[in-house]
Every structure is written in C-alpha cells, then in structure tokens.
Tab-separated table of C-alpha atoms in Angstrom:
chain	number	residue	atom	x	y	z
A	23	MET	CA	-7.002	-59.541	51.595
A	24	LYS	CA	-7.083	-57.250	54.437
A	25	PHE	CA	-7.288	-53.356	53.883
A	26	SER	CA	-6.049	-50.526	56.599
A	27	PHE	CA	-8.441	-47.504	56.656
A	28	LYS	CA	-4.946	-45.608	55.349
A	29	THR	CA	-4.916	-47.460	52.149
A	30	ILE	CA	-8.622	-46.995	51.219
A	31	PHE	CA	-8.182	-43.817	51.544
A	32	ALA	CA	-5.164	-43.367	49.384
A	33	PHE	CA	-7.136	-45.188	46.744
A	34	LEU	CA	-9.863	-42.857	46.596
A	35	ALA	CA	-7.452	-39.813	46.710
A	36	MET	CA	-5.763	-41.175	43.913
A	37	ALA	CA	-9.242	-41.665	41.932
A	38	PHE	CA	-10.231	-38.031	42.489
A	39	LEU	CA	-7.168	-36.800	41.026
A	40	ILE	CA	-7.858	-38.782	37.885
A	41	VAL	CA	-11.307	-37.776	37.816
A	42	SER	CA	-10.446	-34.275	38.005
A	43	CYS	CA	-7.819	-33.905	35.415
A	44	ARG	CA	-10.037	-35.837	33.039
A	45	THR	CA	-12.494	-32.904	33.528
A	46	SER	CA	-9.611	-30.512	33.303
A	47	ASP	CA	-8.581	-31.748	30.005
A	48	THR	CA	-12.266	-31.763	28.665
A	49	VAL	CA	-12.747	-28.128	29.622
A	50	ASP	CA	-9.433	-27.092	28.399
A	51	SER	CA	-10.387	-28.793	25.035
A	52	ILE	CA	-13.552	-26.609	24.334
A	53	THR	CA	-12.002	-23.104	25.518
A	54	PRO	CA	-13.281	-20.628	23.176
A	55	THR	CA	-10.995	-18.914	20.689
A	56	ASN	CA	-9.391	-15.715	22.549
A	57	PRO	CA	-10.730	-12.791	20.413
A	58	ASN	CA	-7.561	-11.041	20.988
A	59	THR	CA	-5.043	-14.066	19.309
A	60	GLU	CA	-7.444	-13.769	16.457
A	61	ILE	CA	-6.118	-10.383	15.273
A	62	GLU	CA	-2.418	-11.103	15.848
A	63	GLY	CA	-0.779	-9.552	13.148
A	64	LEU	CA	-3.254	-7.179	12.451
A	65	THR	CA	-3.965	-3.360	12.540
A	66	LYS	CA	-7.637	-1.844	13.013
A	67	ILE	CA	-8.068	0.215	9.715
A	68	LYS	CA	-11.495	1.896	11.428
A	69	GLU	CA	-14.676	0.988	13.346
A	70	ILE	CA	-18.037	1.510	11.879
A	71	THR	CA	-21.311	1.459	13.998
A	72	ASN	CA	-24.817	1.047	13.980
A	73	ASP	CA	-27.656	0.979	16.544
A	74	THR	CA	-26.609	-2.350	17.906
A	75	HIS	CA	-23.314	-3.238	16.839
A	76	VAL	CA	-19.524	-1.875	16.301
A	77	ILE	CA	-18.085	-3.547	13.174
A	78	GLU	CA	-14.166	-3.354	13.423
A	79	LEU	CA	-12.096	-3.424	10.303
A	80	TYR	CA	-8.271	-4.794	9.903
A	81	SER	CA	-5.614	-5.465	7.764
A	82	LYS	CA	-2.016	-6.250	8.052
A	83	SER	CA	-0.788	-2.550	7.374
A	84	GLY	CA	-3.845	-1.151	9.058
A	85	THR	CA	-4.983	0.854	5.611
A	86	THR	CA	-6.483	0.205	2.234
A	87	ILE	CA	-5.056	0.965	-0.613
A	88	LEU	CA	-5.200	0.889	-4.628
A	89	GLY	CA	-5.253	-2.360	-5.773
A	90	TYR	CA	-5.823	-5.777	-3.452
A	91	ASN	CA	-6.960	-5.464	-0.195
A	92	ASP	CA	-6.970	-8.633	2.195
A	93	ILE	CA	-9.633	-7.465	4.808
A	94	LYS	CA	-10.727	-8.823	7.996
A	95	LEU	CA	-13.787	-8.026	10.119
A	96	ARG	CA	-15.496	-8.781	13.465
A	97	ILE	CA	-18.902	-7.691	15.097
A	98	LYS	CA	-19.195	-6.518	18.644
A	99	ASN	CA	-22.408	-6.240	20.276
A	100	LYS	CA	-22.827	-2.955	21.985
A	101	SER	CA	-25.024	-4.319	24.813
A	102	THR	CA	-23.073	-7.616	25.823
A	103	ASN	CA	-19.380	-6.228	24.685
A	104	GLN	CA	-19.162	-9.934	23.037
A	105	TYR	CA	-17.777	-10.568	19.492
A	106	GLU	CA	-20.394	-12.236	17.405
A	107	LYS	CA	-19.473	-15.702	15.924
A	108	SER	CA	-22.896	-16.906	14.007
A	109	ALA	CA	-23.144	-13.938	11.612
A	110	THR	CA	-23.879	-14.512	7.785
A	111	VAL	CA	-22.136	-11.746	6.335
A	112	SER	CA	-21.766	-9.823	2.751
A	113	TRP	CA	-20.182	-6.675	1.528
A	114	LYS	CA	-20.628	-4.413	-1.487
A	115	PRO	CA	-17.683	-2.155	-2.277
A	116	LEU	CA	-19.162	0.950	-4.498
A	117	MET	CA	-17.269	4.043	-6.483
A	118	HIS	CA	-19.388	7.065	-6.561
A	119	MET	CA	-18.042	8.777	-9.366
A	120	THR	CA	-19.741	12.380	-10.910
A	121	SER	CA	-20.965	10.455	-14.008
A	122	MET	CA	-22.086	6.635	-12.224
A	123	THR	CA	-21.463	4.131	-9.670
A	124	HIS	CA	-19.789	0.813	-10.366
A	125	SER	CA	-18.409	-1.298	-7.861
A	126	CYS	CA	-15.081	-3.692	-8.355
A	127	PRO	CA	-13.690	-7.426	-7.559
A	128	ASN	CA	-14.474	-8.583	-4.535
A	129	SER	CA	-15.025	-12.164	-2.535
A	130	SER	CA	-17.726	-13.332	-0.244
A	131	VAL	CA	-16.915	-13.035	3.633
A	132	GLU	CA	-15.960	-16.215	5.189
A	133	LYS	CA	-15.527	-17.186	9.138
A	134	VAL	CA	-11.602	-17.528	9.442
A	135	SER	CA	-12.444	-20.452	12.049
A	136	THR	CA	-15.319	-22.275	13.030
A	137	ASP	CA	-15.497	-21.074	16.860
A	138	GLY	CA	-13.832	-17.847	16.171
A	139	SER	CA	-15.645	-14.195	15.524
A	140	LEU	CA	-13.195	-13.316	12.830
A	141	TYR	CA	-14.357	-13.021	9.045
A	142	SER	CA	-12.121	-12.481	5.832
A	143	GLY	CA	-12.284	-11.471	2.226
A	144	TYR	CA	-10.741	-9.387	-0.402
A	145	ILE	CA	-11.938	-6.177	-1.996
A	146	VAL	CA	-9.602	-4.814	-4.790
A	147	PHE	CA	-10.238	-1.070	-5.444
A	148	GLN	CA	-9.301	-0.655	-9.202
A	149	MET	CA	-9.467	3.424	-9.480
A	150	PRO	CA	-8.282	5.737	-6.671
A	151	GLN	CA	-10.411	8.449	-4.760
A	152	ASN	CA	-10.525	12.357	-5.807
A	153	ALA	CA	-11.521	15.392	-4.702
A	154	THR	CA	-15.265	14.725	-5.734
A	155	GLU	CA	-15.396	10.728	-6.266
A	156	TYR	CA	-15.231	8.446	-3.434
A	157	TRP	CA	-15.519	4.837	-2.372
A	158	ASP	CA	-17.694	3.441	0.445
A	159	LEU	CA	-18.556	-0.143	1.719
A	160	LYS	CA	-21.739	-1.484	2.643
A	161	ILE	CA	-21.608	-4.238	4.866
A	162	ASP	CA	-24.855	-6.453	5.468
A	163	TYR	CA	-25.260	-9.094	7.680
A	164	SER	CA	-27.847	-11.287	10.081
A	165	ILE	CA	-27.468	-12.796	13.000
A	166	ALA	CA	-30.229	-15.160	14.750
A	167	GLY	CA	-32.528	-14.392	11.956
A	168	THR	CA	-32.397	-10.498	12.323
A	169	SER	CA	-30.618	-8.204	9.545
A	170	TYR	CA	-28.487	-5.581	10.018
A	171	THR	CA	-26.467	-2.853	8.014
A	172	ALA	CA	-23.869	-0.419	8.233
A	173	THR	CA	-21.920	1.775	5.569
A	174	THR	CA	-18.538	3.602	6.007
A	175	LEU	CA	-16.222	6.032	3.584
A	176	VAL	CA	-13.134	3.896	2.310
A	177	ASN	CA	-9.964	5.494	1.913
A	178	VAL	CA	-8.217	4.708	-1.547
A	179	PRO	CA	-5.562	7.215	-2.188
A	180	VAL	CA	-3.165	7.340	-5.389
A	181	GLU	CA	-0.225	4.526	-5.273
A	182	SER	CA	3.403	5.788	-6.580
A	183	LYS	CA	3.682	2.371	-8.223
A	184	LYS	CA	1.168	1.016	-10.703
A	185	THR	CA	-0.166	-2.485	-9.001
A	186	VAL	CA	-3.499	-2.520	-10.784
A	187	ASN	CA	-3.925	-2.837	-14.924
A	188	SER	CA	-7.766	-2.342	-16.264
A	189	PHE	CA	-8.342	-2.381	-19.676
A	190	MET	CA	-10.394	-3.342	-22.619
A	191	GLY	CA	-9.359	-6.698	-23.929
A	192	SER	CA	-9.374	-7.528	-27.912
A	193	ASP	CA	-12.407	-9.721	-27.450
A	194	ASN	CA	-14.369	-6.594	-25.933
A	195	VAL	CA	-14.249	-7.592	-22.459
A	196	LYS	CA	-12.957	-5.125	-19.682
A	197	TYR	CA	-10.185	-7.250	-17.731
A	198	ILE	CA	-8.730	-5.915	-14.364
A	199	VAL	CA	-4.751	-7.526	-13.648
A	200	VAL	CA	-3.551	-7.172	-9.923
A	201	TYR	CA	-0.746	-7.279	-8.289
A	202	ILE	CA	-0.448	-8.872	-5.203
A	203	GLU	CA	2.950	-11.029	-4.362
A	204	PRO	CA	5.571	-10.407	-3.417
A	205	LYS	CA	4.997	-7.509	-0.901
A	206	SER	CA	8.440	-7.487	0.316
A	207	PRO	CA	10.494	-8.444	-3.270
A	208	LYS	CA	13.961	-9.948	-2.844
A	209	VAL	CA	17.113	-10.961	-5.241
A	210	ALA	CA	15.705	-14.122	-6.171
A	211	ILE	CA	13.320	-16.218	-7.686
A	212	ASN	CA	10.052	-14.687	-5.999
A	213	ASP	CA	6.833	-16.694	-5.607
A	214	MET	CA	4.335	-14.223	-7.523
A	215	VAL	CA	0.678	-13.628	-6.930
A	216	VAL	CA	-1.713	-11.956	-9.631
A	217	GLY	CA	-5.093	-11.481	-9.468
A	218	VAL	CA	-7.397	-11.419	-12.927
A	219	TRP	CA	-11.218	-10.595	-13.134
A	220	LYS	CA	-13.543	-9.284	-15.808
A	221	MET	CA	-16.105	-7.029	-15.655
A	222	GLN	CA	-19.920	-8.773	-16.407
A	223	ASP	CA	-21.828	-5.726	-15.625
A	224	MET	CA	-21.058	-2.167	-13.203
A	225	MET	CA	-21.465	-4.427	-10.369
A	226	THR	CA	-20.278	-7.779	-11.123
A	227	PHE	CA	-16.570	-8.874	-11.550
A	228	PRO	CA	-15.984	-12.566	-11.599
A	229	VAL	CA	-12.690	-14.229	-11.593
A	230	VAL	CA	-11.201	-15.190	-15.078
A	231	ASP	CA	-10.621	-18.657	-15.350
A	232	GLY	CA	-7.844	-20.834	-17.319
A	233	TYR	CA	-6.305	-18.120	-19.140
A	234	THR	CA	-2.428	-17.190	-18.447
A	235	VAL	CA	-0.363	-14.147	-17.074
A	236	LYS	CA	2.598	-14.114	-19.246
A	237	VAL	CA	5.624	-11.895	-17.303
A	238	ASP	CA	8.530	-10.022	-18.656
A	239	PRO	CA	10.420	-8.158	-16.300
A	240	ARG	CA	12.798	-5.379	-17.239
A	241	MET	CA	14.889	-2.755	-15.799
A	242	PRO	CA	14.377	0.565	-17.728
A	243	GLY	CA	17.248	1.836	-16.336
A	244	MET	CA	19.549	-0.674	-16.900
A	245	GLY	CA	19.332	-1.027	-20.809
A	246	ASN	CA	15.613	-2.976	-20.341
A	247	HIS	CA	17.417	-6.052	-19.435
A	248	SER	CA	15.102	-9.157	-18.169
A	249	SER	CA	15.802	-11.951	-15.771
A	250	PRO	CA	16.040	-15.729	-16.367
A	251	ASN	CA	13.712	-18.354	-14.941
A	252	ASN	CA	10.592	-16.487	-14.764
A	253	VAL	CA	7.545	-18.719	-14.821
A	254	ASN	CA	3.898	-17.137	-16.177
A	255	ALA	CA	0.744	-16.831	-13.854
A	256	THR	CA	-1.544	-19.844	-14.177
A	257	GLN	CA	-4.337	-20.785	-11.827
A	258	PRO	CA	-3.731	-23.891	-9.797
A	259	VAL	CA	-7.763	-23.881	-9.477
A	260	ALA	CA	-10.449	-22.411	-10.954
A	261	GLY	CA	-12.121	-19.877	-8.969
A	262	LYS	CA	-8.584	-18.541	-7.171
A	263	LEU	CA	-5.819	-16.292	-7.676
A	264	TYR	CA	-2.806	-16.852	-10.379
A	265	ASN	CA	0.492	-17.989	-9.199
A	266	GLY	CA	3.758	-17.935	-11.033
A	267	LYS	CA	7.687	-17.005	-10.520
A	268	LEU	CA	9.260	-13.575	-10.856
A	269	SER	CA	12.906	-13.244	-10.928
A	270	LEU	CA	14.529	-10.215	-9.678
A	271	THR	CA	18.219	-10.410	-10.397
A	272	MET	CA	19.090	-6.823	-8.902
A	273	THR	CA	17.908	-4.207	-6.578
A	274	GLY	CA	16.098	-1.242	-8.266
A	275	TYR	CA	13.096	-0.240	-10.480
A	276	TRP	CA	11.285	-3.006	-12.311
A	277	LYS	CA	8.714	-2.858	-14.978
A	278	ILE	CA	6.693	-6.138	-15.010
A	279	ASN	CA	5.185	-6.018	-18.556
A	280	LEU	CA	2.193	-8.349	-18.671
A	281	GLN	CA	0.253	-10.284	-21.484
A	282	LEU	CA	-2.814	-11.492	-20.797
A	283	ALA	CA	-3.566	-14.754	-23.054
A	284	LYS	CA	-6.432	-17.172	-22.891
A	285	ALA	CA	-6.185	-21.090	-22.950
A	286	ASP	CA	-5.741	-21.356	-26.670
A	287	GLY	CA	-2.849	-18.865	-26.468
A	288	ILE	CA	-4.662	-15.835	-27.982
A	289	VAL	CA	-3.513	-12.655	-26.595
A	290	LEU	CA	-6.319	-10.257	-24.866
A	291	GLY	CA	-4.096	-7.426	-23.868
A	292	GLY	CA	-0.318	-6.526	-23.559
A	293	GLN	CA	2.348	-6.663	-25.877
A	294	GLU	CA	5.893	-8.886	-26.297
A	295	ILE	CA	9.047	-6.918	-25.693
A	296	THR	CA	11.188	-6.752	-28.452
A	297	ASP	CA	14.108	-4.898	-29.606
A	298	THR	CA	11.509	-1.945	-31.027
A	299	ASN	CA	8.791	-2.627	-28.611
A	300	LEU	CA	10.175	-1.807	-25.084
A	301	ALA	CA	7.351	-1.880	-23.083
A	302	SER	CA	3.887	-3.500	-22.793
A	303	THR	CA	0.994	-1.517	-22.369
A	304	ILE	CA	-0.064	-3.316	-19.213
A	305	PHE	CA	2.329	-3.892	-16.274
A	306	PHE	CA	3.075	-3.446	-12.868
A	307	GLU	CA	6.259	-1.410	-11.112
A	308	ILE	CA	8.163	-2.717	-8.237
A	309	ASP	CA	11.173	-0.580	-6.668
A	310	PHE	CA	13.191	-2.200	-3.771
C-alpha cells in the first residue's frame, strides 16, 4: 500500500493533537484549589499578624457571636504572599475575668479540603464580654517543623435572644447547651441542631454523648400554646452535635423550653411545662 506525503503528514498532525489534549487534561486535573473560590460565601472577621504570617479569620456573617461560631481560617506567608497548605493548627479561646481565666467548648482545627488552604472548626462562647472582662484567641500552628503562634482579641457582645444555657446539672456537673439551627426559622417543621458539652475543668469542655435534649416550643404572648410534631434532639454519632425537629406554626416570639436528660431518662436540668409551670429554667429564644 502506498502513502503520499500528504497522508503521512495528516496522520502525524492527528497524533500530535491527541497527545496535546491528553497532556492538557492531565494538567487541568492537578490544578490547585483557587484560594478565592475557597472563601466564597464567607466574610472576613479580622486579620492577625506575626513576624512571618497573616492569619485571616472568616465566618458567614463576618462576626463572632455569643454562642456557636463556625470559624474558618487561612494562613498567608508574608514573604511569598502564598497561602499555606500544610499547616498543623490548634487554638485556645480564653475568657479573662477579674477573678479567673477559663476556656469554652471548641473543636479541633481541620483542613477543609486536601489540596486547599482553608482550615475549619467551631468555638462556643458561653458568656459575653463586658467593660473589664474579655475573650482572646490564641492560635498555635506548625509548618515544616517550625512552630508559630498568634493571639488576638475576639468580640463577643451581648445578644438580644438567648441561645446559650450554662447550668449545673442535678449530677453536679456543669453543662452548656447551645442553639445552632435553624438560623433562619420558618413556619414549618424545621431541622434543629443543638450542641451539648460539659465542663471537665476550666480549660476542657468535651462533647456530651448519648443524652437527649427535650424540646417544648411555646408562644408566651399567645396563651403559651405549643406546636405539634416536635422531635427531641439526639446524637446521630458520638462526638457530634444533636439533631431534632422544631415545629413553628406561626411567626412571632417563641420560647423553646428545654430539658436535658441522660440515656436512662433521668432529667439533669430543665422542667416539664404544665398548667402551673409555664417555662423551663433552660430555654432558647427566637423571634421571626
């Protein structure tokens, strides 16, 4: 079979195109995560600097609040202007009171994605700052065997609605129960998320496993009526948050009365709502 020069040239050109496409596919598949894409939907809270890095703190709202805070951070190298992707990060929030210093419930800090530069965790501030008492956040991290640290003040103002309960249980253990979801409640059966921690010591607040948070939403301004189809909050997995259902039948002010109960049913805090007892001593408030 005879081949003309034009035919051979056409075959070579086709082979070159195939190799080029495959090479392009390979390059695209290892394109690093875009640092701007990583922070979509987030607003910067503040920047913290030391001699080597700028640490950027983010949340959806761009603020820190009394209660549950889902916080993201990333670390930018001052000399290269690049974000670090191989840091090991930990943090310690501290409340500086006139008579003592204590921490609060908080998670470990983990990378959001393997090839990204964003790190994530939560902090639960259980009391607000005031004129003389304040919160700060110490961030420790290491990169390639070198350790670094940075500390910043954190703004935790008073909230108009109650989302945090800190109380001594009937077992003489101090508990913290925090409202997390729904952030935007609706007239519907809402997915509810609650956090439960206990104070092991002034610096350690582990998640409580296997308990039940009983919920009884009431409208004090409407005859203290309740709502149907609420589901008490329980843990799907040990070490995690509690999930339940919150039924809201109309807009307005709701007091979500709570009871914290052990796995055997023993109530550690809060009271049942009756004709003579109109509110529990532990509760959340929402108004929408």
